[in-house]
Short mmCIF file of C-alpha atoms in Angstrom, two decimals:
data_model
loop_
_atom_site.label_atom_id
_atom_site.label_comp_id
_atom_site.label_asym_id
_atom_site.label_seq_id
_atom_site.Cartn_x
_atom_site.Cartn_y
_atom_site.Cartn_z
CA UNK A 1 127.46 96.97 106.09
CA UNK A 2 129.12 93.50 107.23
CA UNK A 3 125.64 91.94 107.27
CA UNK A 4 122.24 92.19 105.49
CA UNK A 5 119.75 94.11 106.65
CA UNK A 6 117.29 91.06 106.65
CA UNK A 7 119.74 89.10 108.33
CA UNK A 8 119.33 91.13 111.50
CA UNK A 9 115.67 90.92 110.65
CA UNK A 10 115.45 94.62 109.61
CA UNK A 11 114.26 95.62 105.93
CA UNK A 12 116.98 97.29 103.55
CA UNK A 13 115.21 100.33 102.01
CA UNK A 14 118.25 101.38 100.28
CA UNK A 15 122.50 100.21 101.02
CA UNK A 16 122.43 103.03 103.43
CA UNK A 17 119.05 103.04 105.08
CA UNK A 18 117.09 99.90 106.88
CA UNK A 19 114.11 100.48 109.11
CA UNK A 20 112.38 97.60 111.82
CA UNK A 21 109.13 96.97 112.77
CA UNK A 22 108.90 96.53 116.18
CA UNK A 23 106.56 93.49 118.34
CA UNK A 24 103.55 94.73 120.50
CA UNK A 25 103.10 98.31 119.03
CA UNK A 26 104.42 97.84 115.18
CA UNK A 27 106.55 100.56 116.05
CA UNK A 28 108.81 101.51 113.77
CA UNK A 29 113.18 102.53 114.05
CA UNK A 30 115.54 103.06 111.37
CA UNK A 31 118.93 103.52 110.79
CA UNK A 32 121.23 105.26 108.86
CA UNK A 33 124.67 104.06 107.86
CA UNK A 34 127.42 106.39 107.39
CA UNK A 35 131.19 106.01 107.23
CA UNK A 36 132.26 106.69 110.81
CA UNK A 37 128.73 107.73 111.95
CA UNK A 38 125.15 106.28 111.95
CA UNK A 39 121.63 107.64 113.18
CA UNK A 40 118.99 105.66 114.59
CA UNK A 41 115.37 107.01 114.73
CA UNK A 42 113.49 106.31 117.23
CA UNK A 43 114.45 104.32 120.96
CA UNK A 44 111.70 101.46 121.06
CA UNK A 45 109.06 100.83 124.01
CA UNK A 46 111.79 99.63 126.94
CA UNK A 47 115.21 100.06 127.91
CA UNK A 48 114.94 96.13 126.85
CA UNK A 49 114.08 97.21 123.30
CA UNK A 50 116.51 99.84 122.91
CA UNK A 51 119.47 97.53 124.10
CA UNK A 52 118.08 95.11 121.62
CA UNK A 53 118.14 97.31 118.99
CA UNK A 54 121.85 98.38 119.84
CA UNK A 55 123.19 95.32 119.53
CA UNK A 56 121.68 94.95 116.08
CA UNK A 57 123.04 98.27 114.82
CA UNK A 58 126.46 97.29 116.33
CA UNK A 59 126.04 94.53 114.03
CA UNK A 60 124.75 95.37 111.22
CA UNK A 61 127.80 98.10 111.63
CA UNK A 62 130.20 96.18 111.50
CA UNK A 63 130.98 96.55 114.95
CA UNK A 64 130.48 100.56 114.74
CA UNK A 65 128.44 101.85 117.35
CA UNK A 66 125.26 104.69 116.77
CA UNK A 67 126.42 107.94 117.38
CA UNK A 68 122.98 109.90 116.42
CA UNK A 69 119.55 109.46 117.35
CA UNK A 70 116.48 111.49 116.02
CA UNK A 71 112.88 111.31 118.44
CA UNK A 72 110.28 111.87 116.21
CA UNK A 73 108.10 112.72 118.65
CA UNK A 74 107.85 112.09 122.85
CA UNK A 75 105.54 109.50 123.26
CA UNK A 76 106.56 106.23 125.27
CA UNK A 77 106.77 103.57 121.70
CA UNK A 78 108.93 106.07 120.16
CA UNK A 79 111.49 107.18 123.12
CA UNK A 80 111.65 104.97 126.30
CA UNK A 81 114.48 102.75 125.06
CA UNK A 82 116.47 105.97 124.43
CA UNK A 83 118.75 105.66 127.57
CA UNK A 84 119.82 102.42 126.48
CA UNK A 85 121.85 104.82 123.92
CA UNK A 86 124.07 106.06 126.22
CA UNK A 87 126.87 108.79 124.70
CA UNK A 88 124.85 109.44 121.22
CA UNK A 89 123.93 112.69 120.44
CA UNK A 90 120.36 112.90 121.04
CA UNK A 91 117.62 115.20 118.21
CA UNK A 92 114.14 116.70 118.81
CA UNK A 93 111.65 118.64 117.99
CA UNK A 94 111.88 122.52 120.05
CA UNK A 95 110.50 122.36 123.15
CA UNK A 96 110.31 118.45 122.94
CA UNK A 97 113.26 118.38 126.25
CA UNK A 98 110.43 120.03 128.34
CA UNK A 99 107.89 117.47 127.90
CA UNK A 100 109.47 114.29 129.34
CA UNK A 101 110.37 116.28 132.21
CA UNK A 102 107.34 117.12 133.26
CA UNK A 103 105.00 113.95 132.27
CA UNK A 104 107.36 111.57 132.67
CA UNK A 105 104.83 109.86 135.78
CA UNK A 106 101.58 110.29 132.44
CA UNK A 107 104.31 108.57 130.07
CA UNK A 108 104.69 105.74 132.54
CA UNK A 109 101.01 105.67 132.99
CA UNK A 110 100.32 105.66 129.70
CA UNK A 111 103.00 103.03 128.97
CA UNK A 112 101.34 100.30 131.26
CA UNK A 113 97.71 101.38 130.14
CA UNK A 114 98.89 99.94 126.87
CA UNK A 115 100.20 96.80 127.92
CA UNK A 116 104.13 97.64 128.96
CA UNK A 117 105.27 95.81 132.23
CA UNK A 118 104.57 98.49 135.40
CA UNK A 119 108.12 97.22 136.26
CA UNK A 120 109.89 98.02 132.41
CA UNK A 121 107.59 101.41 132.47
CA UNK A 122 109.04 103.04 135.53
CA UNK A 123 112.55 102.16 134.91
CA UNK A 124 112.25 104.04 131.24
CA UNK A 125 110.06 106.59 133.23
CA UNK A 126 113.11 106.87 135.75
CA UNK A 127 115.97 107.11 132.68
CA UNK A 128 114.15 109.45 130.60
CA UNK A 129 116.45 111.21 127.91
CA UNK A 130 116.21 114.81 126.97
CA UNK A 131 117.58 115.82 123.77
CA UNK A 132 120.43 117.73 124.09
CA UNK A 133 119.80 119.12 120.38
CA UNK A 134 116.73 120.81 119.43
CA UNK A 135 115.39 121.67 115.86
CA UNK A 136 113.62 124.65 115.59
CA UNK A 137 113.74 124.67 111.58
CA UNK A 138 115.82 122.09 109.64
CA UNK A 139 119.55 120.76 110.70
CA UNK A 140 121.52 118.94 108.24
CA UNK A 141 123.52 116.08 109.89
CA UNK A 142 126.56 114.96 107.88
CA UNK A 143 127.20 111.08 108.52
CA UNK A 144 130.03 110.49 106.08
CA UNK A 145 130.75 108.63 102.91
CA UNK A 146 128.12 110.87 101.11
CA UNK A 147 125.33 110.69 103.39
CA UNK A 148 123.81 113.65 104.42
CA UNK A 149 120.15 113.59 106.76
CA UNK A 150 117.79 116.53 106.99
CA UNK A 151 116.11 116.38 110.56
CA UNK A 152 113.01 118.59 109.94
CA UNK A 153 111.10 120.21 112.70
CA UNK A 154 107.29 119.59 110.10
CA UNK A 155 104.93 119.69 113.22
CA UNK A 156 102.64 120.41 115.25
CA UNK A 157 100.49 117.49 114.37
CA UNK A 158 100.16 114.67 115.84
CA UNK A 159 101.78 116.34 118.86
CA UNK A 160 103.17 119.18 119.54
CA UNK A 161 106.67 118.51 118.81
CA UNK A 162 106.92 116.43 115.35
CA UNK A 163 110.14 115.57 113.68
CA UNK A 164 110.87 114.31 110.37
CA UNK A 165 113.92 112.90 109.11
CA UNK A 166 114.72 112.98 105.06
CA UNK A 167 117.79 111.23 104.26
CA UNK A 168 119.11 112.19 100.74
CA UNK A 169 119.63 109.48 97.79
CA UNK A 170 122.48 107.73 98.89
CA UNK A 171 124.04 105.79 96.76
CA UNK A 172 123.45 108.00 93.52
CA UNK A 173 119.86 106.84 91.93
CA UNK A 174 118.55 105.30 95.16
CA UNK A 175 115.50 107.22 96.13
CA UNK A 176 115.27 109.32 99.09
CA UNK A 177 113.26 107.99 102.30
CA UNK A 178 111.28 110.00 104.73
CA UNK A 179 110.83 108.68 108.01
CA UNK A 180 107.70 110.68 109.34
CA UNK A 181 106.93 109.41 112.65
CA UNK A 182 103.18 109.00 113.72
CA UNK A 183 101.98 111.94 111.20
CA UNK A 184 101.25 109.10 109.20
CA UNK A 185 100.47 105.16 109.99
CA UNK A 186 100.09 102.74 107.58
CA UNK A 187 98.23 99.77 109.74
CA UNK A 188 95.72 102.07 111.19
CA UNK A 189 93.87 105.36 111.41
CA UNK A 190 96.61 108.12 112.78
CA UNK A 191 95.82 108.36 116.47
CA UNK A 192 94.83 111.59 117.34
CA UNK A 193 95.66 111.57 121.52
CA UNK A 194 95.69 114.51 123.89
CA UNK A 195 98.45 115.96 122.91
CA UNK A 196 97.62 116.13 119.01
CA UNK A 197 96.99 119.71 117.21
CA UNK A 198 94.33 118.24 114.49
CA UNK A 199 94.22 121.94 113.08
CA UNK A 200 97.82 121.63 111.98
CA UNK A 201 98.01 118.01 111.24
CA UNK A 202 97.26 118.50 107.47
CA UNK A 203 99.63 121.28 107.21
CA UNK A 204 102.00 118.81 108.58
CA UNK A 205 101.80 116.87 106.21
CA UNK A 206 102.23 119.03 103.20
CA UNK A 207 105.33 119.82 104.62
CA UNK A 208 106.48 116.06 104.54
CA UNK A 209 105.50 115.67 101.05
CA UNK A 210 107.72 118.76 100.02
CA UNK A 211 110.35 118.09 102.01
CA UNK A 212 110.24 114.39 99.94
CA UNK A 213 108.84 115.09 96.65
CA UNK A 214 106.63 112.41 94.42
CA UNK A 215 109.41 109.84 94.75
CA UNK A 216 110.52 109.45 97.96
CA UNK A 217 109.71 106.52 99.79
CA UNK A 218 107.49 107.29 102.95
CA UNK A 219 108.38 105.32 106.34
CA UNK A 220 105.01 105.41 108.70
CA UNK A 221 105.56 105.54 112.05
CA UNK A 222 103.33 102.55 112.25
CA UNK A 223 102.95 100.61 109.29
CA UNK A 224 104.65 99.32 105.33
CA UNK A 225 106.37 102.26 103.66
CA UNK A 226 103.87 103.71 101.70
CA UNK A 227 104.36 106.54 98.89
CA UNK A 228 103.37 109.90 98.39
CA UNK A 229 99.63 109.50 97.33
CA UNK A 230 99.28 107.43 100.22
CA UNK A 231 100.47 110.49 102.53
CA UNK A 232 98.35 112.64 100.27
CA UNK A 233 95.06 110.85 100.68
CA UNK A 234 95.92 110.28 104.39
CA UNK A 235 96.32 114.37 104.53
CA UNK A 236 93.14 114.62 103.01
CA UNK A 237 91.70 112.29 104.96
CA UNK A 238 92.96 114.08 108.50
CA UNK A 239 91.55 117.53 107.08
CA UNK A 240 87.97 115.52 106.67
CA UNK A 241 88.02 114.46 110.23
CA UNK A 242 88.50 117.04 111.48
CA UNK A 243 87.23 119.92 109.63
CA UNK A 244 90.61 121.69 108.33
CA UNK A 245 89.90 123.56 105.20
CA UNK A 246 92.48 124.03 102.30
#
């Protein structure tokens, strides 16, 4: 890193590992610095957003450019500044690639129904980015300098197509950090939309909590990092609302 994370307005989690909350939505992206590689999670609301947040990876690089990015899951926050990412290899849930494809027009719609430009909607609409590389189970990306990510396929939950990222301790005694995407939000009640599975949600998120363990530090994808009795109670909380025993 040739910067600080909080220099480029981001906060460090550990050396390796920096997340942003993002204006409008409190969306948040997060990056992962290896030697010779680095992941970004998550795209942003706009091709606007997405450039912005290339240029501050490119900086807080060192002049290195992303080569990974992880979609948590396909709705417009979380992937329409994707194509702004142009030549990265691109991660997803299974069966995520199908879904922009064919509701790219209720993405767009849904975009400007929460306050995007109509304008800034249909160009992201228009650009659209499948992910070339779908996880089906768990696939282990290797970043260099010691840093290894676990992209986790933990849904369905809050949609059908949930992915979780776990990057390992890196370096030695830092703890590990999950990002989780929308399965859990910190500044509100999880939004359960059309395209949730509330009878799976819960198991969802027993699956994040193994995959990070008591001491893992929790990224929301709304929200402050939280821990893993937040996640917990959250869990329990889902399987209240909605009637899921065990």
């Amino acid at each position: 890193m040739t910067v600080t994370w909080e220099e480029c307005g981001w906060q460090g989690l550990t050396p390796r590992v920096g997340r942003c909350r993002l204006p409008g939505w409190d969306c948040t992206v997060g990056l992962v610095a290896g030697d010779g590689a680095a992941l970004m999670i998550d795209a942003g609301s706009s091709l606007r957003e997405g450039a912005r947040l290339r240029t501050e990876a490119c900086r807080l690089l060192g002049g290195a450019r992303v080569t990974h990015l992880a979609l948590t899951h396909p709705h417009f926050d979380h992937v329409f500044g994707a194509a702004a990412f142009a030549g990265v290899e691109v991660f997803g849930a299974v069966g995520v690639d199908g879904v922009p494809t064919g509701s790219s027009e209720a993405l767009r719609a849904d975009a400007v129904h929460h306050g995007l430009a109509p304008a800034d909607a249909t160009e992201a609409a228009d650009l659209l980015v499948r992910p070339r590389h779908q996880v089906s189970g768990e696939w282990t990306l290797d970043l260099g300098g010691g840093v290894r990510v676990l992209l986790a396929n933990v849904g369905p939950g809050h949609t059908g197509h949930d992915l979780a990222v776990l990057v390992r301790g890196t370096p030695d005694g830092c703890p590990e950090v999950v990002f989780c995407g929308d399965l859990v939000e910190e500044s509100g009640e999880p939004q359960a939309g059309p395209d949730a599975i509330p009878s799976r949600w819960p198991d969802a998120l027993d699956r994040l909590l193994n995959l990070g363990g008591e001491d893992a530090l929790y990224v929301p994808g709304h929200g402050a990092v939280v821990d893993a009795a937040f996640v917990r109670a959250q869990r329990d909380a889902l399987a209240r609302r909605f009637g899921v025993s065990g």
